[in-house]
Amino acid sequence: MKVTLIRSARDAEAVFADVECLFQRVFGYRLDRRAWARFYFVNPYGDAIVALGWSGDLLVGHQALVPHALTDGYGGEYRYYLAMSLMLHPDHRGFPAFHRLVATTTAVARQEGVPFILGFPNGNSYALFQRAFGWKTLLETELYNWHPATPAAPPRSVTPLPHLRLTDEAGPPCDETYRQWRSLELPYYAERVNGQLAVIYKIDRNGTLTLLDALTDAPQRTADDLAALLTYAGARQVRMTGVHARMIGLDPSRMERHTDYRLRMCYAPITADPPPLRFSLLLSDVF
């Protein structure tokens, strides 16, 4: 397998048809051209590092590192790369191909002096990233679906929050630049429900409200507040991680598992470890 790098929108445009074919073969549905360009090459934080693996004229591999930033409530900013979109053609899967792609992007990141890489590897690649590239696990959790037993009345109040952050811990930037870049066609909402449940969320086209982060000072009221939010948003269920469920006083053992998927938030230290992070799915649109 021959590996090449692309670092510009012009080069990306030239290979988009090949990437689209590989994506269709690996995932079984069509790649969103606008989303691909937005994540990789119309990025306010810089140019992506995209490694392409070729077998002759056939694209058989793809892996990318996308530049991002973290900020905290004390004015600190931390640049990093987010690992995304590892794809290998079914006829070319295996450790050698995986290693060549990831080694290529990691080497460029190291040359650029980025402190660390963050990633959300799936079950197939998780052990490989750990063994071959020293990735460390920050957090591992299941996903759950939640809905109230009976329809609820609308909330007494819904107040917009000024930022996409609920604490002073490091997380995605609060500014509108980040919000517009990451939202695409599914905008993020940051609101306080009934004066007590602070939530950041988005709603997909199937009516699922994905909880990206949450904080409450009245956990005994969380179920009522969430039920009211569903009515307000016109959604049918909430999807959240076990971590977020426990944060706001819900018991994951009494909730419905969302398939057998496990979300793993990992990092690879290049020159430093990441700062203390607030676990928020804003760090990656992982599902």
PDB file of C-alpha atoms in Angstrom:
ATOM      1  CA  MET A   1       0.000   0.000   0.000  1.00  0.00           C
ATOM      2  CA  LYS A   2       1.340   3.410  -1.004  1.00  0.00           C
ATOM      3  CA  VAL A   3       0.480   6.272   1.385  1.00  0.00           C
ATOM      4  CA  THR A   4       0.050   9.888   0.297  1.00  0.00           C
ATOM      5  CA  LEU A   5      -0.851  12.993   2.283  1.00  0.00           C
ATOM      6  CA  ILE A   6      -3.330  15.742   1.499  1.00  0.00           C
ATOM      7  CA  ARG A   7      -3.277  19.042   3.369  1.00  0.00           C
ATOM      8  CA  SER A   8      -5.358  21.413   1.245  1.00  0.00           C
ATOM      9  CA  ALA A   9      -8.883  21.853  -0.044  1.00  0.00           C
ATOM     10  CA  ARG A  10      -7.641  21.740  -3.636  1.00  0.00           C
ATOM     11  CA  ASP A  11      -5.954  18.370  -3.151  1.00  0.00           C
ATOM     12  CA  ALA A  12      -9.012  17.096  -1.283  1.00  0.00           C
ATOM     13  CA  GLU A  13     -11.301  18.052  -4.134  1.00  0.00           C
ATOM     14  CA  ALA A  14      -9.150  16.050  -6.543  1.00  0.00           C
ATOM     15  CA  VAL A  15      -9.594  12.805  -4.574  1.00  0.00           C
ATOM     16  CA  PHE A  16     -13.123  13.241  -3.281  1.00  0.00           C
ATOM     17  CA  ALA A  17     -14.634  10.700  -5.695  1.00  0.00           C
ATOM     18  CA  ASP A  18     -12.149   8.067  -4.475  1.00  0.00           C
ATOM     19  CA  VAL A  19     -12.876   8.860  -0.813  1.00  0.00           C
ATOM     20  CA  GLU A  20     -16.610   8.723  -1.513  1.00  0.00           C
ATOM     21  CA  CYS A  21     -16.293   5.240  -3.050  1.00  0.00           C
ATOM     22  CA  LEU A  22     -14.243   3.966  -0.099  1.00  0.00           C
ATOM     23  CA  PHE A  23     -16.667   5.451   2.404  1.00  0.00           C
ATOM     24  CA  GLN A  24     -19.612   3.768   0.658  1.00  0.00           C
ATOM     25  CA  ARG A  25     -17.805   0.423   0.657  1.00  0.00           C
ATOM     26  CA  VAL A  26     -16.845   0.624   4.342  1.00  0.00           C
ATOM     27  CA  PHE A  27     -19.942   2.195   5.914  1.00  0.00           C
ATOM     28  CA  GLY A  28     -22.669   1.351   3.407  1.00  0.00           C
ATOM     29  CA  TYR A  29     -24.017   4.845   2.840  1.00  0.00           C
ATOM     30  CA  ARG A  30     -23.027   7.928   0.905  1.00  0.00           C
ATOM     31  CA  LEU A  31     -20.496  10.399   2.246  1.00  0.00           C
ATOM     32  CA  ASP A  32     -21.789  13.916   2.832  1.00  0.00           C
ATOM     33  CA  ARG A  33     -19.515  16.044   0.667  1.00  0.00           C
ATOM     34  CA  ARG A  34     -20.273  19.251   2.558  1.00  0.00           C
ATOM     35  CA  ALA A  35     -19.639  17.672   5.944  1.00  0.00           C
ATOM     36  CA  TRP A  36     -16.349  16.151   4.784  1.00  0.00           C
ATOM     37  CA  ALA A  37     -15.121  19.492   3.473  1.00  0.00           C
ATOM     38  CA  ARG A  38     -16.268  21.305   6.613  1.00  0.00           C
ATOM     39  CA  PHE A  39     -14.553  18.984   9.051  1.00  0.00           C
ATOM     40  CA  TYR A  40     -11.303  18.674   7.173  1.00  0.00           C
ATOM     41  CA  PHE A  41     -10.658  21.642   4.921  1.00  0.00           C
ATOM     42  CA  VAL A  42     -12.906  24.547   5.904  1.00  0.00           C
ATOM     43  CA  ASN A  43     -11.603  24.527   9.435  1.00  0.00           C
ATOM     44  CA  PRO A  44     -11.024  27.699  11.466  1.00  0.00           C
ATOM     45  CA  TYR A  45      -8.273  25.938  13.454  1.00  0.00           C
ATOM     46  CA  GLY A  46      -6.037  24.983  10.538  1.00  0.00           C
ATOM     47  CA  ASP A  47      -5.435  22.299   7.925  1.00  0.00           C
ATOM     48  CA  ALA A  48      -6.160  18.645   8.521  1.00  0.00           C
ATOM     49  CA  ILE A  49      -3.635  15.842   8.092  1.00  0.00           C
ATOM     50  CA  VAL A  50      -5.211  13.208   5.846  1.00  0.00           C
ATOM     51  CA  ALA A  51      -3.370  10.001   4.933  1.00  0.00           C
ATOM     52  CA  LEU A  52      -4.604   8.045   1.908  1.00  0.00           C
ATOM     53  CA  GLY A  53      -3.597   4.462   1.196  1.00  0.00           C
ATOM     54  CA  TRP A  54      -3.504   3.272  -2.416  1.00  0.00           C
ATOM     55  CA  SER A  55      -3.333  -0.099  -4.102  1.00  0.00           C
ATOM     56  CA  GLY A  56      -2.485   0.978  -7.606  1.00  0.00           C
ATOM     57  CA  ASP A  57      -5.198   3.459  -8.574  1.00  0.00           C
ATOM     58  CA  LEU A  58      -7.668   2.149  -5.975  1.00  0.00           C
ATOM     59  CA  LEU A  59      -8.046   4.040  -2.694  1.00  0.00           C
ATOM     60  CA  VAL A  60      -8.069   1.400   0.058  1.00  0.00           C
ATOM     61  CA  GLY A  61      -7.283   3.399   3.202  1.00  0.00           C
ATOM     62  CA  HIS A  62      -8.040   6.739   4.866  1.00  0.00           C
ATOM     63  CA  GLN A  63      -7.188   8.276   8.231  1.00  0.00           C
ATOM     64  CA  ALA A  64      -7.299  11.894   9.353  1.00  0.00           C
ATOM     65  CA  LEU A  65      -6.221  14.177  12.150  1.00  0.00           C
ATOM     66  CA  VAL A  66      -8.344  17.306  12.378  1.00  0.00           C
ATOM     67  CA  PRO A  67      -7.060  20.395  14.233  1.00  0.00           C
ATOM     68  CA  HIS A  68      -9.148  21.501  17.184  1.00  0.00           C
ATOM     69  CA  ALA A  69      -8.827  23.662  20.275  1.00  0.00           C
ATOM     70  CA  LEU A  70      -9.795  23.295  23.912  1.00  0.00           C
ATOM     71  CA  THR A  71     -10.322  26.250  26.219  1.00  0.00           C
ATOM     72  CA  ASP A  72     -10.978  26.458  29.929  1.00  0.00           C
ATOM     73  CA  GLY A  73     -12.726  28.912  32.191  1.00  0.00           C
ATOM     74  CA  TYR A  74      -9.449  30.573  33.133  1.00  0.00           C
ATOM     75  CA  GLY A  75      -8.429  31.766  29.662  1.00  0.00           C
ATOM     76  CA  GLY A  76      -6.219  28.812  28.769  1.00  0.00           C
ATOM     77  CA  GLU A  77      -6.208  27.451  25.215  1.00  0.00           C
ATOM     78  CA  TYR A  78      -4.891  24.032  24.186  1.00  0.00           C
ATOM     79  CA  ARG A  79      -4.428  23.042  20.552  1.00  0.00           C
ATOM     80  CA  TYR A  80      -4.651  19.377  19.595  1.00  0.00           C
ATOM     81  CA  TYR A  81      -5.661  17.014  16.799  1.00  0.00           C
ATOM     82  CA  LEU A  82      -8.787  14.855  16.794  1.00  0.00           C
ATOM     83  CA  ALA A  83      -8.354  11.469  15.096  1.00  0.00           C
ATOM     84  CA  MET A  84     -11.229  10.765  12.723  1.00  0.00           C
ATOM     85  CA  SER A  85     -12.458   8.599   9.860  1.00  0.00           C
ATOM     86  CA  LEU A  86     -10.213   5.558   9.869  1.00  0.00           C
ATOM     87  CA  MET A  87     -11.343   3.502   6.855  1.00  0.00           C
ATOM     88  CA  LEU A  88      -9.842   0.378   5.320  1.00  0.00           C
ATOM     89  CA  HIS A  89     -11.187  -1.460   2.296  1.00  0.00           C
ATOM     90  CA  PRO A  90     -12.436  -4.946   3.304  1.00  0.00           C
ATOM     91  CA  ASP A  91      -9.835  -6.597   1.066  1.00  0.00           C
ATOM     92  CA  HIS A  92      -6.968  -4.642   2.651  1.00  0.00           C
ATOM     93  CA  ARG A  93      -7.741  -4.714   6.359  1.00  0.00           C
ATOM     94  CA  GLY A  94      -5.029  -5.733   8.761  1.00  0.00           C
ATOM     95  CA  PHE A  95      -2.399  -4.363  11.085  1.00  0.00           C
ATOM     96  CA  PRO A  96       0.185  -3.356   8.419  1.00  0.00           C
ATOM     97  CA  ALA A  97      -2.271  -1.097   6.567  1.00  0.00           C
ATOM     98  CA  PHE A  98      -3.650   0.359   9.793  1.00  0.00           C
ATOM     99  CA  HIS A  99      -0.146   1.022  11.114  1.00  0.00           C
ATOM    100  CA  ARG A 100       1.085   2.757   7.962  1.00  0.00           C
ATOM    101  CA  LEU A 101      -1.853   5.160   7.839  1.00  0.00           C
ATOM    102  CA  VAL A 102      -1.779   6.103  11.520  1.00  0.00           C
ATOM    103  CA  ALA A 103       2.020   6.276  11.665  1.00  0.00           C
ATOM    104  CA  THR A 104       1.981   8.729   8.758  1.00  0.00           C
ATOM    105  CA  THR A 105      -0.466  11.176  10.344  1.00  0.00           C
ATOM    106  CA  THR A 106       1.108  10.815  13.805  1.00  0.00           C
ATOM    107  CA  ALA A 107       4.559  11.620  12.406  1.00  0.00           C
ATOM    108  CA  VAL A 108       3.283  14.860  10.863  1.00  0.00           C
ATOM    109  CA  ALA A 109       1.573  15.829  14.122  1.00  0.00           C
ATOM    110  CA  ARG A 110       4.812  15.170  15.979  1.00  0.00           C
ATOM    111  CA  GLN A 111       6.756  17.329  13.511  1.00  0.00           C
ATOM    112  CA  GLU A 112       4.284  20.146  14.087  1.00  0.00           C
ATOM    113  CA  GLY A 113       4.737  19.875  17.858  1.00  0.00           C
ATOM    114  CA  VAL A 114       1.102  19.273  18.738  1.00  0.00           C
ATOM    115  CA  PRO A 115       0.922  18.262  22.430  1.00  0.00           C
ATOM    116  CA  PHE A 116      -1.582  15.419  22.124  1.00  0.00           C
ATOM    117  CA  ILE A 117      -4.127  13.646  19.939  1.00  0.00           C
ATOM    118  CA  LEU A 118      -7.648  12.849  21.088  1.00  0.00           C
ATOM    119  CA  GLY A 119      -9.733  10.061  19.591  1.00  0.00           C
ATOM    120  CA  PHE A 120     -12.824   7.905  19.983  1.00  0.00           C
ATOM    121  CA  PRO A 121     -11.727   4.531  18.530  1.00  0.00           C
ATOM    122  CA  ASN A 122     -14.263   1.810  17.855  1.00  0.00           C
ATOM    123  CA  GLY A 123     -14.020  -1.714  19.189  1.00  0.00           C
ATOM    124  CA  ASN A 124     -12.040  -2.947  16.172  1.00  0.00           C
ATOM    125  CA  SER A 125      -9.227  -0.392  16.403  1.00  0.00           C
ATOM    126  CA  TYR A 126      -9.130   0.331  20.145  1.00  0.00           C
ATOM    127  CA  ALA A 127      -6.521  -2.308  21.064  1.00  0.00           C
ATOM    128  CA  LEU A 128      -4.408  -1.492  17.997  1.00  0.00           C
ATOM    129  CA  PHE A 129      -4.169   2.188  18.925  1.00  0.00           C
ATOM    130  CA  GLN A 130      -3.175   1.229  22.456  1.00  0.00           C
ATOM    131  CA  ARG A 131      -0.576  -1.347  21.498  1.00  0.00           C
ATOM    132  CA  ALA A 132       0.999   0.331  18.492  1.00  0.00           C
ATOM    133  CA  PHE A 133       0.773   4.028  19.373  1.00  0.00           C
ATOM    134  CA  GLY A 134       0.509   4.193  23.146  1.00  0.00           C
ATOM    135  CA  TRP A 135      -2.997   5.595  23.300  1.00  0.00           C
ATOM    136  CA  LYS A 136      -4.369   5.910  26.828  1.00  0.00           C
ATOM    137  CA  THR A 137      -7.999   5.673  27.891  1.00  0.00           C
ATOM    138  CA  LEU A 138      -9.537   8.732  29.505  1.00  0.00           C
ATOM    139  CA  LEU A 139     -13.036   7.335  29.739  1.00  0.00           C
ATOM    140  CA  GLU A 140     -15.140   4.392  28.592  1.00  0.00           C
ATOM    141  CA  THR A 141     -18.931   4.301  28.791  1.00  0.00           C
ATOM    142  CA  GLU A 142     -22.090   2.847  27.292  1.00  0.00           C
ATOM    143  CA  LEU A 143     -24.847   4.769  25.525  1.00  0.00           C
ATOM    144  CA  TYR A 144     -28.448   4.719  26.725  1.00  0.00           C
ATOM    145  CA  ASN A 145     -31.870   5.760  25.502  1.00  0.00           C
ATOM    146  CA  TRP A 146     -34.282   7.393  27.955  1.00  0.00           C
ATOM    147  CA  HIS A 147     -37.908   8.474  27.651  1.00  0.00           C
ATOM    148  CA  PRO A 148     -40.590   9.270  30.230  1.00  0.00           C
ATOM    149  CA  ALA A 149     -43.276   6.751  31.068  1.00  0.00           C
ATOM    150  CA  THR A 150     -45.977   9.289  30.250  1.00  0.00           C
ATOM    151  CA  PRO A 151     -46.004  12.558  28.256  1.00  0.00           C
ATOM    152  CA  ALA A 152     -44.985  15.596  30.257  1.00  0.00           C
ATOM    153  CA  ALA A 153     -46.093  19.210  30.279  1.00  0.00           C
ATOM    154  CA  PRO A 154     -43.761  21.845  28.816  1.00  0.00           C
ATOM    155  CA  PRO A 155     -41.142  23.276  31.183  1.00  0.00           C
ATOM    156  CA  ARG A 156     -41.947  26.258  33.355  1.00  0.00           C
ATOM    157  CA  SER A 157     -38.969  28.062  31.860  1.00  0.00           C
ATOM    158  CA  VAL A 158     -36.234  27.543  29.255  1.00  0.00           C
ATOM    159  CA  THR A 159     -33.379  30.047  29.393  1.00  0.00           C
ATOM    160  CA  PRO A 160     -30.602  30.159  26.760  1.00  0.00           C
ATOM    161  CA  LEU A 161     -27.103  29.746  28.186  1.00  0.00           C
ATOM    162  CA  PRO A 162     -24.458  32.195  26.971  1.00  0.00           C
ATOM    163  CA  HIS A 163     -21.754  29.564  26.384  1.00  0.00           C
ATOM    164  CA  LEU A 164     -21.234  25.990  25.251  1.00  0.00           C
ATOM    165  CA  ARG A 165     -19.656  25.209  28.616  1.00  0.00           C
ATOM    166  CA  LEU A 166     -21.119  24.215  31.954  1.00  0.00           C
ATOM    167  CA  THR A 167     -17.966  24.308  34.134  1.00  0.00           C
ATOM    168  CA  ASP A 168     -14.464  25.811  34.144  1.00  0.00           C
ATOM    169  CA  GLU A 169     -12.860  22.527  33.067  1.00  0.00           C
ATOM    170  CA  ALA A 170     -11.270  22.386  29.623  1.00  0.00           C
ATOM    171  CA  GLY A 171     -13.654  21.706  26.788  1.00  0.00           C
ATOM    172  CA  PRO A 172     -14.660  22.954  23.350  1.00  0.00           C
ATOM    173  CA  PRO A 173     -14.447  26.699  22.759  1.00  0.00           C
ATOM    174  CA  CYS A 174     -17.452  28.731  23.819  1.00  0.00           C
ATOM    175  CA  ASP A 175     -17.389  31.064  20.849  1.00  0.00           C
ATOM    176  CA  GLU A 176     -19.694  31.274  17.859  1.00  0.00           C
ATOM    177  CA  THR A 177     -16.892  30.261  15.483  1.00  0.00           C
ATOM    178  CA  TYR A 178     -16.744  26.788  16.991  1.00  0.00           C
ATOM    179  CA  ARG A 179     -20.497  26.532  17.268  1.00  0.00           C
ATOM    180  CA  GLN A 180     -21.084  27.305  13.598  1.00  0.00           C
ATOM    181  CA  TRP A 181     -18.252  25.070  12.412  1.00  0.00           C
ATOM    182  CA  ARG A 182     -19.364  21.995  14.314  1.00  0.00           C
ATOM    183  CA  SER A 183     -23.110  22.366  14.023  1.00  0.00           C
ATOM    184  CA  LEU A 184     -23.583  21.750  10.302  1.00  0.00           C
ATOM    185  CA  GLU A 185     -27.297  21.029   9.838  1.00  0.00           C
ATOM    186  CA  LEU A 186     -27.872  19.954  13.458  1.00  0.00           C
ATOM    187  CA  PRO A 187     -27.309  22.996  15.671  1.00  0.00           C
ATOM    188  CA  TYR A 188     -26.259  22.695  19.283  1.00  0.00           C
ATOM    189  CA  TYR A 189     -28.543  24.168  21.929  1.00  0.00           C
ATOM    190  CA  ALA A 190     -27.371  25.325  25.361  1.00  0.00           C
ATOM    191  CA  GLU A 191     -30.247  25.965  27.782  1.00  0.00           C
ATOM    192  CA  ARG A 192     -31.317  25.888  31.411  1.00  0.00           C
ATOM    193  CA  VAL A 193     -34.579  24.040  32.021  1.00  0.00           C
ATOM    194  CA  ASN A 194     -36.802  25.038  34.938  1.00  0.00           C
ATOM    195  CA  GLY A 195     -33.960  27.055  36.412  1.00  0.00           C
ATOM    196  CA  GLN A 196     -32.050  23.932  37.508  1.00  0.00           C
ATOM    197  CA  LEU A 197     -31.016  21.554  34.678  1.00  0.00           C
ATOM    198  CA  ALA A 198     -28.325  22.998  32.398  1.00  0.00           C
ATOM    199  CA  VAL A 199     -28.062  21.039  29.160  1.00  0.00           C
ATOM    200  CA  ILE A 200     -26.224  21.155  25.867  1.00  0.00           C
ATOM    201  CA  TYR A 201     -27.916  19.053  23.212  1.00  0.00           C
ATOM    202  CA  LYS A 202     -28.827  18.522  19.572  1.00  0.00           C
ATOM    203  CA  ILE A 203     -31.814  16.827  17.938  1.00  0.00           C
ATOM    204  CA  ASP A 204     -31.515  14.500  14.965  1.00  0.00           C
ATOM    205  CA  ARG A 205     -34.046  14.059  12.168  1.00  0.00           C
ATOM    206  CA  ASN A 206     -35.502  10.970  13.839  1.00  0.00           C
ATOM    207  CA  GLY A 207     -36.493  12.883  16.946  1.00  0.00           C
ATOM    208  CA  THR A 208     -33.691  11.773  19.256  1.00  0.00           C
ATOM    209  CA  LEU A 209     -32.344  14.434  21.592  1.00  0.00           C
ATOM    210  CA  THR A 210     -28.633  13.733  22.112  1.00  0.00           C
ATOM    211  CA  LEU A 211     -27.403  15.012  25.460  1.00  0.00           C
ATOM    212  CA  LEU A 212     -23.926  16.426  24.918  1.00  0.00           C
ATOM    213  CA  ASP A 213     -23.410  17.710  28.443  1.00  0.00           C
ATOM    214  CA  ALA A 214     -25.551  18.308  31.530  1.00  0.00           C
ATOM    215  CA  LEU A 215     -25.361  19.684  35.053  1.00  0.00           C
ATOM    216  CA  THR A 216     -28.015  20.087  37.730  1.00  0.00           C
ATOM    217  CA  ASP A 217     -28.328  21.216  41.337  1.00  0.00           C
ATOM    218  CA  ALA A 218     -31.577  19.257  41.744  1.00  0.00           C
ATOM    219  CA  PRO A 219     -30.916  15.642  40.688  1.00  0.00           C
ATOM    220  CA  GLN A 220     -34.174  14.515  42.270  1.00  0.00           C
ATOM    221  CA  ARG A 221     -35.959  16.584  39.603  1.00  0.00           C
ATOM    222  CA  THR A 222     -33.884  15.493  36.603  1.00  0.00           C
ATOM    223  CA  ALA A 223     -36.428  13.044  35.167  1.00  0.00           C
ATOM    224  CA  ASP A 224     -39.167  15.683  35.298  1.00  0.00           C
ATOM    225  CA  ASP A 225     -36.921  18.327  33.751  1.00  0.00           C
ATOM    226  CA  LEU A 226     -35.801  16.009  30.951  1.00  0.00           C
ATOM    227  CA  ALA A 227     -39.373  14.959  30.223  1.00  0.00           C
ATOM    228  CA  ALA A 228     -40.383  18.620  30.019  1.00  0.00           C
ATOM    229  CA  LEU A 229     -37.441  19.328  27.694  1.00  0.00           C
ATOM    230  CA  LEU A 230     -38.570  16.539  25.358  1.00  0.00           C
ATOM    231  CA  THR A 231     -42.026  18.091  25.135  1.00  0.00           C
ATOM    232  CA  TYR A 232     -40.526  21.541  24.549  1.00  0.00           C
ATOM    233  CA  ALA A 233     -38.161  20.298  21.844  1.00  0.00           C
ATOM    234  CA  GLY A 234     -40.699  18.019  20.152  1.00  0.00           C
ATOM    235  CA  ALA A 235     -38.366  15.020  20.521  1.00  0.00           C
ATOM    236  CA  ARG A 236     -39.297  11.431  21.362  1.00  0.00           C
ATOM    237  CA  GLN A 237     -36.336  10.232  23.462  1.00  0.00           C
ATOM    238  CA  VAL A 238     -33.041  11.282  25.032  1.00  0.00           C
ATOM    239  CA  ARG A 239     -29.773   9.555  24.193  1.00  0.00           C
ATOM    240  CA  MET A 240     -26.929   9.952  26.662  1.00  0.00           C
ATOM    241  CA  THR A 241     -23.841   8.260  28.018  1.00  0.00           C
ATOM    242  CA  GLY A 242     -23.753   6.462  31.335  1.00  0.00           C
ATOM    243  CA  VAL A 243     -21.360   9.162  32.531  1.00  0.00           C
ATOM    244  CA  HIS A 244     -23.882  11.913  31.902  1.00  0.00           C
ATOM    245  CA  ALA A 245     -26.728   9.870  33.384  1.00  0.00           C
ATOM    246  CA  ARG A 246     -24.836   9.532  36.665  1.00  0.00           C
ATOM    247  CA  MET A 247     -23.831  13.215  36.603  1.00  0.00           C
ATOM    248  CA  ILE A 248     -27.488  14.251  36.776  1.00  0.00           C
ATOM    249  CA  GLY A 249     -28.770  11.558  39.107  1.00  0.00           C
ATOM    250  CA  LEU A 250     -30.202   8.943  36.733  1.00  0.00           C
ATOM    251  CA  ASP A 251     -29.573   5.206  37.108  1.00  0.00           C
ATOM    252  CA  PRO A 252     -28.236   3.684  33.855  1.00  0.00           C
ATOM    253  CA  SER A 253     -29.208   0.181  34.996  1.00  0.00           C
ATOM    254  CA  ARG A 254     -32.848   1.220  34.666  1.00  0.00           C
ATOM    255  CA  MET A 255     -32.382   2.617  31.162  1.00  0.00           C
ATOM    256  CA  GLU A 256     -32.372   1.020  27.709  1.00  0.00           C
ATOM    257  CA  ARG A 257     -28.945   0.322  26.187  1.00  0.00           C
ATOM    258  CA  HIS A 258     -28.402   1.881  22.793  1.00  0.00           C
ATOM    259  CA  THR A 259     -27.064  -1.211  21.024  1.00  0.00           C
ATOM    260  CA  ASP A 260     -23.843  -2.691  22.409  1.00  0.00           C
ATOM    261  CA  TYR A 261     -21.734   0.308  21.401  1.00  0.00           C
ATOM    262  CA  ARG A 262     -19.134   1.495  23.900  1.00  0.00           C
ATOM    263  CA  LEU A 263     -17.787   5.002  23.647  1.00  0.00           C
ATOM    264  CA  ARG A 264     -14.069   5.256  24.373  1.00  0.00           C
ATOM    265  CA  MET A 265     -12.395   8.620  24.774  1.00  0.00           C
ATOM    266  CA  CYS A 266      -8.631   8.200  24.404  1.00  0.00           C
ATOM    267  CA  TYR A 267      -5.518  10.267  23.881  1.00  0.00           C
ATOM    268  CA  ALA A 268      -2.010   9.861  22.549  1.00  0.00           C
ATOM    269  CA  PRO A 269       0.594  12.059  24.248  1.00  0.00           C
ATOM    270  CA  ILE A 270       2.944  13.621  21.700  1.00  0.00           C
ATOM    271  CA  THR A 271       4.718  16.206  23.847  1.00  0.00           C
ATOM    272  CA  ALA A 272       2.281  16.446  26.781  1.00  0.00           C
ATOM    273  CA  ASP A 273      -0.860  15.014  28.345  1.00  0.00           C
ATOM    274  CA  PRO A 274      -4.162  16.862  27.854  1.00  0.00           C
ATOM    275  CA  PRO A 275      -5.411  19.191  30.610  1.00  0.00           C
ATOM    276  CA  PRO A 276      -8.210  18.044  32.925  1.00  0.00           C
ATOM    277  CA  LEU A 277     -11.182  17.654  30.587  1.00  0.00           C
ATOM    278  CA  ARG A 278     -14.886  18.052  31.061  1.00  0.00           C
ATOM    279  CA  PHE A 279     -16.325  15.000  29.340  1.00  0.00           C
ATOM    280  CA  SER A 280     -18.558  16.438  26.665  1.00  0.00           C
ATOM    281  CA  LEU A 281     -19.606  14.863  23.400  1.00  0.00           C
ATOM    282  CA  LEU A 282     -18.952  18.218  21.815  1.00  0.00           C
ATOM    283  CA  LEU A 283     -15.392  16.937  21.593  1.00  0.00           C
ATOM    284  CA  SER A 284     -16.530  14.610  18.827  1.00  0.00           C
ATOM    285  CA  ASP A 285     -19.711  13.891  16.900  1.00  0.00           C
ATOM    286  CA  VAL A 286     -19.210  10.226  17.544  1.00  0.00           C
ATOM    287  CA  PHE A 287     -22.671   8.928  16.770  1.00  0.00           C
TER     288      PHE A 287
END
